[in-house]
Coordinates of C-alpha atoms in Angstrom, one line a residue:
X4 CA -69.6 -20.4 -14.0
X5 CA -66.7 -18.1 -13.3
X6 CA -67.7 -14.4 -12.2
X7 CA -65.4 -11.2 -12.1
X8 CA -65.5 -10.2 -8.7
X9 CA -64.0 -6.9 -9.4
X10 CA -67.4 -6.2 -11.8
X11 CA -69.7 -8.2 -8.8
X12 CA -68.7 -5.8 -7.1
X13 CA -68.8 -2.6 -8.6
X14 CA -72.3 -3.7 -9.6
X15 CA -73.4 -4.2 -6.0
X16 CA -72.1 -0.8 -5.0
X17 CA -74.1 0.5 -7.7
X18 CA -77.0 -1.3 -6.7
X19 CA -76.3 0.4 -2.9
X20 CA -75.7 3.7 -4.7
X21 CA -79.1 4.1 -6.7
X22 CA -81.0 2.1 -3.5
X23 CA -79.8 5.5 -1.7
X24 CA -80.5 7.8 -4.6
X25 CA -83.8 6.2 -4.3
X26 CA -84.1 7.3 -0.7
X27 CA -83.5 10.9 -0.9
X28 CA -86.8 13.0 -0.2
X29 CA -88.2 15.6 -3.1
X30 CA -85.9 18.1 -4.6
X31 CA -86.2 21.8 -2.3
X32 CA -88.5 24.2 -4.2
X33 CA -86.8 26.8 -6.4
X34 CA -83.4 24.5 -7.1
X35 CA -81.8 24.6 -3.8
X36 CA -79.4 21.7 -2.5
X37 CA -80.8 22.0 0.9
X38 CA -84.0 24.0 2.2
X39 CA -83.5 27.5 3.5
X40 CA -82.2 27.8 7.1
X41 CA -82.7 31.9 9.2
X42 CA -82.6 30.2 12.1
X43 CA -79.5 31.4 14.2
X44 CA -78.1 30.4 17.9
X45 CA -78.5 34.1 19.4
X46 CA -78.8 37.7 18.0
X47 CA -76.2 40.1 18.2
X48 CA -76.2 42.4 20.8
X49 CA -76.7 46.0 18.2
X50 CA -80.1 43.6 16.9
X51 CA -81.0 44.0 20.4
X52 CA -80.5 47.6 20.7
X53 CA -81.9 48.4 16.9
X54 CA -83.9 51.4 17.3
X55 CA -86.4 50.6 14.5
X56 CA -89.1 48.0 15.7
X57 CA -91.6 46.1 13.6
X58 CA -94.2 44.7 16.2
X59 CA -95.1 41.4 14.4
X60 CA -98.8 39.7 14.9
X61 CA -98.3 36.3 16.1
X62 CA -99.9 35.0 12.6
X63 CA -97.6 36.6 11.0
X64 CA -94.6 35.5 12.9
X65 CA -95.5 31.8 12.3
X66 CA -95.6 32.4 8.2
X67 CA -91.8 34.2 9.3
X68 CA -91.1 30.7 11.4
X69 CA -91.7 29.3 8.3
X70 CA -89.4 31.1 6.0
X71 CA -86.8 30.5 8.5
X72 CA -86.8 26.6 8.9
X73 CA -87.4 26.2 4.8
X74 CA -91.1 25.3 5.0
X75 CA -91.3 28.2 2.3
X76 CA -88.1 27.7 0.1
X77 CA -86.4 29.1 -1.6
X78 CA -87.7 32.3 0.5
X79 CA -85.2 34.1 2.3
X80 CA -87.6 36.7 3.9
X81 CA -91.0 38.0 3.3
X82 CA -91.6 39.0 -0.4
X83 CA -90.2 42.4 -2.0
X84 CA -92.4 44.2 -4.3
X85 CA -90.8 43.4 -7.6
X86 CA -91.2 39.5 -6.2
X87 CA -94.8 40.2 -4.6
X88 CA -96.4 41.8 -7.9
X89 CA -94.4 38.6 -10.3
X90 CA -96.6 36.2 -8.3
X91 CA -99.7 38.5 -8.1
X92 CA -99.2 38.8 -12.1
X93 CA -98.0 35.8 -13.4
X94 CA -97.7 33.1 -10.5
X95 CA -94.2 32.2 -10.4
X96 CA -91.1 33.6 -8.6
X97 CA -87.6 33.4 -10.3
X98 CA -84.9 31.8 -9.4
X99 CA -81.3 32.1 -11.1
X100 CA -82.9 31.6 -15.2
X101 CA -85.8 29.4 -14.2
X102 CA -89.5 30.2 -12.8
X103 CA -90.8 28.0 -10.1
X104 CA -95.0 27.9 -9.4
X105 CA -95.8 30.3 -6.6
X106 CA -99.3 31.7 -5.9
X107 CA -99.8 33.2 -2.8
X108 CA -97.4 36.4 -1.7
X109 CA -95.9 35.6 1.6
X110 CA -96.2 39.2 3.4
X111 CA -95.4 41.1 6.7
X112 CA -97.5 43.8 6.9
X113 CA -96.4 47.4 8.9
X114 CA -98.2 49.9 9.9
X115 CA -98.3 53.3 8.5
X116 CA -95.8 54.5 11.2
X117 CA -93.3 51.7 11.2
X118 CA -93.3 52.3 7.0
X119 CA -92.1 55.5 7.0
X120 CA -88.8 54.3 9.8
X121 CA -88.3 51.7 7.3
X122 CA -86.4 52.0 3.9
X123 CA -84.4 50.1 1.9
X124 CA -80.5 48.9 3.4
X125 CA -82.0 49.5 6.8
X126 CA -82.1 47.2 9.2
X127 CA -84.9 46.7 11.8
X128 CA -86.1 44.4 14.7
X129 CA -88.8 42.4 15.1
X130 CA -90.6 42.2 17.9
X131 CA -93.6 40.1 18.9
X132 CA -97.0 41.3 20.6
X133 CA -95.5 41.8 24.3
X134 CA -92.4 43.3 22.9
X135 CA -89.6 41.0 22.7
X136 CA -87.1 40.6 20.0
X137 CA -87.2 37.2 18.3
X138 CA -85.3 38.4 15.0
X139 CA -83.9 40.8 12.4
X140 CA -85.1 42.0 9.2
X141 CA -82.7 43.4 6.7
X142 CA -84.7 45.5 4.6
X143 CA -84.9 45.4 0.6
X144 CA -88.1 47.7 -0.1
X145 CA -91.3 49.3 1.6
X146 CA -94.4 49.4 -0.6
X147 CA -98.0 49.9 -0.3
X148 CA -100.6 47.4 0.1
X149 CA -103.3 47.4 -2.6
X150 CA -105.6 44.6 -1.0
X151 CA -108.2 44.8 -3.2
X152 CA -106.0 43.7 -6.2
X153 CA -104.4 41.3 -3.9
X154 CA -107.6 39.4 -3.5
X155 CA -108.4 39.5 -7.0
X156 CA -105.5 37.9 -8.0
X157 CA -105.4 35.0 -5.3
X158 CA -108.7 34.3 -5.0
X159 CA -109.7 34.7 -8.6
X160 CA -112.9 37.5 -7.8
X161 CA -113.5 41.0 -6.9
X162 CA -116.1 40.3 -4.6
X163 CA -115.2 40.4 -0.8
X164 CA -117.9 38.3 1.0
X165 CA -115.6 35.2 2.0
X166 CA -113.3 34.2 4.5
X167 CA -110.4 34.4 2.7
X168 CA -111.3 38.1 1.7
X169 CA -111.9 39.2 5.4
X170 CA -108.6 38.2 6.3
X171 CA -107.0 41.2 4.5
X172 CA -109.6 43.8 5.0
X173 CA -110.0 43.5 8.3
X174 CA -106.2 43.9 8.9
X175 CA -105.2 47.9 9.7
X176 CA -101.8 47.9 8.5
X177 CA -101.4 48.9 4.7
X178 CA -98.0 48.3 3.7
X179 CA -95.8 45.8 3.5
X180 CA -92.1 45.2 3.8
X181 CA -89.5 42.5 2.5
X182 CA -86.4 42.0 2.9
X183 CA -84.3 38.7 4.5
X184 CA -85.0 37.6 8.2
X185 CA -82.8 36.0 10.9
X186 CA -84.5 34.4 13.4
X187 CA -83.8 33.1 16.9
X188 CA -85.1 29.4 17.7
X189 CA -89.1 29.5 18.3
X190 CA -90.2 27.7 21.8
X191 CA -93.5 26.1 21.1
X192 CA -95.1 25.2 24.4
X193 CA -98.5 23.7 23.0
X194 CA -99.3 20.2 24.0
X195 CA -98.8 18.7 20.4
X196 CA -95.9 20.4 20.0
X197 CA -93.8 17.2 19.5
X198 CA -95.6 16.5 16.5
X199 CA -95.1 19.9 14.6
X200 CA -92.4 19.4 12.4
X201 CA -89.9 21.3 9.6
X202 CA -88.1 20.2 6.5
X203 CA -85.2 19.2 8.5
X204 CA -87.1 17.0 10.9
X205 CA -90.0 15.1 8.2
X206 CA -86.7 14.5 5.8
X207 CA -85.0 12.9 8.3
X208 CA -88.3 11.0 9.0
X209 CA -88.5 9.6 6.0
X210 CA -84.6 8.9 5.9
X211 CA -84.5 7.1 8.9
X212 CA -87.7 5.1 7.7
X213 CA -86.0 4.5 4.9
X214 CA -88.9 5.4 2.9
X215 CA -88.3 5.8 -0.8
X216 CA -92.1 7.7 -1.8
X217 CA -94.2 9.8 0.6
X218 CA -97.9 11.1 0.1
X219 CA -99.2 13.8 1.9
X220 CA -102.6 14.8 3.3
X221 CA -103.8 17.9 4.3
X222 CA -106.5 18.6 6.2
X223 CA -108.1 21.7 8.5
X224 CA -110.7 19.7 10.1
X225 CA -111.6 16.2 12.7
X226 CA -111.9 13.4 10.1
X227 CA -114.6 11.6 9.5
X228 CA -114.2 8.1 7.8
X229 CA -114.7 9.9 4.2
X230 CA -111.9 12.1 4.9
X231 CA -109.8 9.3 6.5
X232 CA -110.6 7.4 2.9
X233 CA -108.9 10.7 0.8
X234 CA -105.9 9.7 2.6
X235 CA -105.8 5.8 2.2
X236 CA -107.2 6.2 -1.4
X237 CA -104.2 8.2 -2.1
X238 CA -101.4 6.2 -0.1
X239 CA -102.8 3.0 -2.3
X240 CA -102.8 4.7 -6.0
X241 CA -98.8 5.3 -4.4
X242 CA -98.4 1.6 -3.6
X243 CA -99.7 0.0 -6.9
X244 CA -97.4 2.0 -9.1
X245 CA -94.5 2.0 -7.0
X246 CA -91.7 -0.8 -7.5
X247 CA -91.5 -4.0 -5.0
X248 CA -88.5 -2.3 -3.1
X249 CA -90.4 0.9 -2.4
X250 CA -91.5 1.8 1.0
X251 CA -94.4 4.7 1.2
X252 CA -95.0 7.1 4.2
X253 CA -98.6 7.6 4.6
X254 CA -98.3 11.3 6.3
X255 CA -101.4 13.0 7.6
X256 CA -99.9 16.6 7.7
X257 CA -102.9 18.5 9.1
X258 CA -102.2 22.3 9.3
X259 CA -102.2 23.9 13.1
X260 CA -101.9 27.8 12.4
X261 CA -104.6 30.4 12.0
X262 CA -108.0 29.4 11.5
X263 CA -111.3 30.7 10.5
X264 CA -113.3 31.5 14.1
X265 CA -116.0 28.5 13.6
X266 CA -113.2 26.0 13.0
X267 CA -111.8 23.8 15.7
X268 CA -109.1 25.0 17.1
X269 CA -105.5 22.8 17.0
X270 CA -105.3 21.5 20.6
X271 CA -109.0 20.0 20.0
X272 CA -108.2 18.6 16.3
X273 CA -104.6 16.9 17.1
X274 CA -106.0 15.2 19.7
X275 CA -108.5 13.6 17.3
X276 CA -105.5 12.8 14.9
X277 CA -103.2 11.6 17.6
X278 CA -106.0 9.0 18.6
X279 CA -106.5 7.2 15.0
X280 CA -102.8 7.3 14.0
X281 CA -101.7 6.0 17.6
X282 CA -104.8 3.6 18.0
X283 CA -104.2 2.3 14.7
X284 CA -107.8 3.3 13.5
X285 CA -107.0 5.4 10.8
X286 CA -108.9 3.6 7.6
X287 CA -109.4 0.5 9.8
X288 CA -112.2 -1.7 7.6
X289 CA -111.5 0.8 4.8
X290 CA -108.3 -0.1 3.6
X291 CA -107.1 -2.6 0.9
X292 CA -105.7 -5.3 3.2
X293 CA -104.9 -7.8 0.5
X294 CA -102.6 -4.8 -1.5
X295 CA -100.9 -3.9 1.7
X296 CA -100.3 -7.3 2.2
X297 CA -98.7 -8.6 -1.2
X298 CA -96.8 -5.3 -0.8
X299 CA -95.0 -6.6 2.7
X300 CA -96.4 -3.1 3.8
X301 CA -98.6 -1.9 6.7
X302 CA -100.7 1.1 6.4
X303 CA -101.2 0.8 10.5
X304 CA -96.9 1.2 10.8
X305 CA -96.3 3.6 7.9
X306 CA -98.7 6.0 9.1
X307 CA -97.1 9.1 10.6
X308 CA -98.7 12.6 12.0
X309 CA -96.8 15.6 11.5
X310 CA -98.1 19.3 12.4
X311 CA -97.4 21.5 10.0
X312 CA -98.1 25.4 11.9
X313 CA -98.4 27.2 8.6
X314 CA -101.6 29.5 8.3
X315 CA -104.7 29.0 6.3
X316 CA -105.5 31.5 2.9
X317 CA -109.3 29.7 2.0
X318 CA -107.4 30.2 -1.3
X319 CA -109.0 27.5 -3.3
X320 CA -106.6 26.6 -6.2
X321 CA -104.1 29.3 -4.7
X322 CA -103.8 27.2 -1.9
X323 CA -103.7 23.6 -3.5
X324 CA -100.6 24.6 -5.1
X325 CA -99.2 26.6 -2.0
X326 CA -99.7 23.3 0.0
X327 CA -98.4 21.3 -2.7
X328 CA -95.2 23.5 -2.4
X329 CA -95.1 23.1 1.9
X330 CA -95.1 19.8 1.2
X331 CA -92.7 19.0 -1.5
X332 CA -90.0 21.3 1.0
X333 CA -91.0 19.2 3.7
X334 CA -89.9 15.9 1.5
X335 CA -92.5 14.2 0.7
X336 CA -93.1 12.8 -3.1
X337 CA -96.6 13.0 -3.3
X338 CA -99.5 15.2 -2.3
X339 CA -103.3 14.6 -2.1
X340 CA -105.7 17.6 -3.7
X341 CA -109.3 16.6 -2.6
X342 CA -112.1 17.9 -4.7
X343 CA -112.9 21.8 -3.3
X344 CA -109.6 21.9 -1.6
X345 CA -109.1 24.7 0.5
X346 CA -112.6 25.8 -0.4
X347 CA -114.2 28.5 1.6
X348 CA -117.7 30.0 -0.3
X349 CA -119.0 33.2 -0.5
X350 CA -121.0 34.4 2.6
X351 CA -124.9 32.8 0.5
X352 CA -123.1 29.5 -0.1
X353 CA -122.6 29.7 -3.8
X354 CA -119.0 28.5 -4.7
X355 CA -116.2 30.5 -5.7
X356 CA -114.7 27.9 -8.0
X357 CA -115.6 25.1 -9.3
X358 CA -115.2 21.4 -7.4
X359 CA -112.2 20.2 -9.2
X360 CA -110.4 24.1 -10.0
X361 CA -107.8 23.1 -7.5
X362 CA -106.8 19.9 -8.8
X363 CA -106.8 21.4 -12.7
X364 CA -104.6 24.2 -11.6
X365 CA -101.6 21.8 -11.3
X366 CA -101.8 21.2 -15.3
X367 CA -101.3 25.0 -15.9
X368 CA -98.5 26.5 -13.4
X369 CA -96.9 29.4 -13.7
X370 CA -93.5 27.5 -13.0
X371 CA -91.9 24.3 -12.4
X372 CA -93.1 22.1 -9.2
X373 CA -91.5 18.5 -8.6
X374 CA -94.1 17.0 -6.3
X375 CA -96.7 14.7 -7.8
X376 CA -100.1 15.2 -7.3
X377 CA -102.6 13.0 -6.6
X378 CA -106.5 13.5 -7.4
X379 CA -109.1 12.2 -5.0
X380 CA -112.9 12.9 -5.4
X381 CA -115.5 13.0 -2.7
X382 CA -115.9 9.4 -0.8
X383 CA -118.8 8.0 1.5
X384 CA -119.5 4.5 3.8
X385 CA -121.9 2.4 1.1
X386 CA -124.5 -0.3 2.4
X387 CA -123.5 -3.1 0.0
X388 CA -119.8 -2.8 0.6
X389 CA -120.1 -2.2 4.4
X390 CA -117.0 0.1 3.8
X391 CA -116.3 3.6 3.0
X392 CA -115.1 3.6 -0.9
X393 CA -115.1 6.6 -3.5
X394 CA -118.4 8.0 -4.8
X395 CA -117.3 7.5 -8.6
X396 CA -116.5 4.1 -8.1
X397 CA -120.0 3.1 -5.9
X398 CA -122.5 4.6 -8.4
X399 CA -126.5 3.1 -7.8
X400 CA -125.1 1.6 -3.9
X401 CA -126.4 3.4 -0.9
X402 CA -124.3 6.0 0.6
X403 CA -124.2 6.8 4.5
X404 CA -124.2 10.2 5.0
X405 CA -124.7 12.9 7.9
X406 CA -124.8 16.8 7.4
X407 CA -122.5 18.7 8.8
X408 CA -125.0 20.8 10.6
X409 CA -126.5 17.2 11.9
X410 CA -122.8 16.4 13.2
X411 CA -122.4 19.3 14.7
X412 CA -126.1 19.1 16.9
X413 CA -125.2 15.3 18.1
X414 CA -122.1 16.4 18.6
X415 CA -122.9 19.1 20.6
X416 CA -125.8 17.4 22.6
X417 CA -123.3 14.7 23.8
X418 CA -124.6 12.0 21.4
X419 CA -122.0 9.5 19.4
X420 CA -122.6 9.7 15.5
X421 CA -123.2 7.0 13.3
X422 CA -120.0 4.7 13.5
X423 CA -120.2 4.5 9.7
X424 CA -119.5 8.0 9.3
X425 CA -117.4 9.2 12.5
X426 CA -115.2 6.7 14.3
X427 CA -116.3 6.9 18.2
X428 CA -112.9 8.0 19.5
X429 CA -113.1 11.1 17.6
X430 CA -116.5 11.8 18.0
X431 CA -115.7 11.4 22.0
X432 CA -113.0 13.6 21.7
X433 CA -115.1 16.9 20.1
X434 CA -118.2 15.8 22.3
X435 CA -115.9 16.8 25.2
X436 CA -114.6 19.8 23.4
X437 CA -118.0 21.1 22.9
X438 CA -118.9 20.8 26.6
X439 CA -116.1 22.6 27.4
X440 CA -117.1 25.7 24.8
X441 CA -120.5 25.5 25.9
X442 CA -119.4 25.9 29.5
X443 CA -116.9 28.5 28.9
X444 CA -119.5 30.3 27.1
X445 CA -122.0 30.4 29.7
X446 CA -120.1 31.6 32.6

């Protein structure tokens, strides 16, 4: 059979061309070619000597860190007012002609004195808690912060008895100011640090892996197998409708910034993570072996931990779709949205949404959002299976379960959970943590 090599071979290069297309990581958030880079080499020497100073809280300076290295594209800085009340009002931000979902105002709150040094077309420094400069603001407006408002239009209530609430009202300052930032390059000395990651390093991640999908898992806690399961489930309803020449990263992306005081802390957490992901445990018995097999895939080997040092809201669906946009800047394709996600309740337990608001908020946004979600409902270890499957799908099986108040006691008394529930080199892990509070407490 005779074959035109010129046409063999401009169909090849197309073959290489849309193999590459393939390849490329999510679109950045609000249209841009590229995420958002402040980050610059050194400050000029009049930032240094700026006589305006906005002392930033080291909360706030990570949600700044992560303006700067695109984590929060298409920002430029922290909101203005006319952008600030568009989300509060109709949960979108603009972007040329086209809206894009936003749902949370990214804010740097001022105090009352450092509002009235500050106007628009002004420049001023910023400062962290022992006083040294670590970038520039260039500012676009100075407003007032109504916090009340503020919580009723993230957190979908007026009432004020919930984490998320106490994170505004028990902050002094009461204005806000927005404007674009330029920061210097952030030294992060923690032990994990190596795994905390922006857009520039998870999209050359997945590059370099050659991975063509991605699905994301967030997470604020130590997993237990259930929540190990959210992760798999999701990385498998990926695989079976993906083509043979995909590859999918399997990312658990837990977030390391600001936590509520009963949570445990970062350093104690990643440890946890860094122990299933390197040991390989990470849905070990749990996982479809035969899919990841006829796939030529291994959920061991695509498994990756990345940090991401972003604060948490206890937003709810808010903070579903504010995670949902971290993660679509950072690359990935797809993103997991747990039942209750991001749920914090009122102080007397009652819920402040309902168990699947967050994952129904994605079918009503305010604005365009690429990523692809993917809906997981609650999971637990069953008897007859002797693995840890979804509770929809195990109906009339018996389900191993511990309370988290139960956990926390064995935990805390140095005893090793059920193996079914908690893998041991986790639970070893927090045992140790908890001797160390305990300790630290008593002297």
């Amino acid at each position: 059979e005779k074959v035109d090599a010129a046409g063999e071979e401009e169909r090849r290069a197309e073959q290489r061309k849309g193999k590459l297309a393939r390849m490329v990581a999510s679109a950045v958030h609000g249209g841009l070619s590229a995420p958002v880079n402040r980050i610059v080499s050194a400050l000029d020497e009049g930032a240094l000597e700026l006589a305006t100073k906005i002392v930033v809280t080291d909360v706030d300076r990570t949600t700044l860190y992560r303006i700067a290295d695109g984590t929060l594209s298409p920002l430029t800085g922290p909101m203005t007012k006319e952008m600030y009340d568009l989300v509060l009002s109709s949960k979108h931000i603009v972007v040329g002609d086209r809206k894009f979902a936003w749902t949370i105002p990214i804010v740097l709150p001022v105090s009352a004195s450092e509002a009235t040094s500050l106007s628009a077309g002004s420049k001023a420094a910023l400062v962290n808690e022992e006083g040294a400069v670590f970038g520039t603001i260039d500012v676009s407006s100075v407003f007032e912060w109504d916090k009340l408002s503020f919580i009723q239009a993230v957190y979908n209530t007026s009432r004020v008895d919930h984490p998320g609430a106490r994170l505004w009202l028990g902050e002094e300052r009461s204005s806000l100011v927005g404007g674009d930032i330029s920061l210097i390059p952030f030294e992060d000395t923690r032990s994990f640090s190596k795994y905390i990651m922006g857009p520039a390093q998870t999209r050359k991640l997945l590059e370099d892996g050659g991975y063509t999908k991605s699905v994301a898992f967030q997470t604020r806690n130590p997993l237990h197998r259930a929540h190990e399961y959210a992760l798999v489930y999701g990385a498998e309803c990926v695989l079976r409708a993906s083509e043979p020449t995909d590859k999918v990263a399997v990312v658990l992306n837990p977030l390391v910034g600001q936590l509520k005081g009963d949570d445990v802390p970062a350093s104690a957490r990643m440890e946890t993570y860094i122990r299933l992901v390197e040991d390989k445990q990470l849905g070990d018995g749990d996982a479809d072996v035969e899919l990841w097999e006829s796939c030529k895939q291994s959920l061991a080997d695509q498994t990756h931990l990345i940090g991401l040092d972003m604060r948490m809201y206890y937003g709810g669906p808010s903070e579903a779709v504010m995670h949902a946009i971290y993660r679509q800047n950072l690359g990935f394709s797809h993103f997991i949205v747990g039942r209750k996600h991001a749920d914090a309740p009122y102080d007397d337990k009652s819920p402040i949404w309902g168990d699947f608001d967050a994952q129904e908020i994605f079918a009503d946004l305010g604005g365009e959002l690429e990523i692809s979600t993917v809906n997981v409902g609650f999971a637990a270890y069953f008897e007859e299976v002797k693995k840890v499957g979804l509770v929809a799908e195990n109906k009339g099986k018996t389900a191993v379960n511990i309370s988290g108040t139960t956990m926390r006691e064995l935990l805390t008394a140095g005893e090793l959970p059920d193996s079914r529930v908690m893998r041991p080199g986790t639970a070893k892990v927090l045992i140790e943590y908890y001797a160390k509070a305990a300790n630290k407490s008593a002297q």
